Amino acid sequence: MEPFLLYALLGGLFTWGLTAVGAASVFFAREPSRKLLDAMLGFAAGVMLAASVFSLLVPGMEMAEAQGKNPIFPAVVGFLLGGGLIRLLDRYLPHVHLGPKDAPEGLKTLWRRTTLLILAIALHNFPEGLAVGVAFGAAGLDPTGAATLGGAIALALGIGLQNLPEGLAIAWPLRRVGIGAGLAWFYGQLSAIVEPLGAVLGALLVAQMMALLPYLMAMAAGAMVFVVVEEVIPESQAEGNGDLATFGVMTGFALMMALDVALG
């Protein structure tokens, strides 16, 4: 296996693993408070926003410039395409969001609510895995040096940290409706199994389409920002803990920014 593919796979497995750690909170005797969950979701949103900017958009624009292209065009086009792709999936893939009163979205199906909830989180997690793969592929193959291994590691670490509350957020609602702790954990971690797959796919796309790398990085960023704005931030503020969630966003953004500078 090529080193960049191995690194991408390991990065995806790492982010999946921290989702499993978060989901393992169902084995504790008590459910974490809603305030803590909202702060953690806000933190996750901040990490994803900073990762989109500092680990994907900025290196992508630097690559485009090194290739003699206008850096703005690939960034804008790729960013909007990435968000548009997730919107299409959101429109047609059957799923349901975390709120207990949320109605199923996408094409009509007879699938159970549990399955639809897992699909919603999987839809959320796939662009994260794709972003990790693109970052490691760019670090391993980009001749301009704009993307670095440290930056890719920072991205994987940041996404892994924000996956902790995601695992918690899917496992506990299942536990609350009477599903056993072991099965709730299984479903919680299962929602992130797409991340290693997305990471390998992202790295393979980079290997096959080096000329389009600035677009691919911007697409990964656009996909993540769409998920943050459409799902993570609204969910973090749905129970009246807006100030706490906003502080979490600021903290997550600052930490990811510092990680990217320190490791990149």
mmCIF file of N, CA, C and O in Angstrom, residues 1 48 75 157:
data_model
loop_
_atom_site.group_PDB
_atom_site.id
_atom_site.type_symbol
_atom_site.label_atom_id
_atom_site.label_comp_id
_atom_site.label_asym_id
_atom_site.label_seq_id
_atom_site.Cartn_x
_atom_site.Cartn_y
_atom_site.Cartn_z
ATOM 1 N N MET A 1 0.842 -1.200 0.000
ATOM 2 C CA MET A 1 0.000 0.000 0.000
ATOM 3 C C MET A 1 0.877 1.250 0.000
ATOM 4 O O MET A 1 1.865 1.317 0.742
ATOM 5 N N MET A 48 -14.618 21.925 13.069
ATOM 6 C CA MET A 48 -14.862 21.658 11.655
ATOM 7 C C MET A 48 -14.738 22.918 10.802
ATOM 8 O O MET A 48 -14.223 22.876 9.688
ATOM 9 N N ALA A 75 -11.293 27.598 -5.403
ATOM 10 C CA ALA A 75 -11.798 27.626 -4.032
ATOM 11 C C ALA A 75 -13.310 27.854 -4.010
ATOM 12 O O ALA A 75 -14.053 27.144 -3.322
ATOM 13 N N LEU A 157 -6.665 14.950 13.769
ATOM 14 C CA LEU A 157 -6.786 15.103 15.219
ATOM 15 C C LEU A 157 -7.986 15.969 15.577
ATOM 16 O O LEU A 157 -8.766 15.637 16.480
#
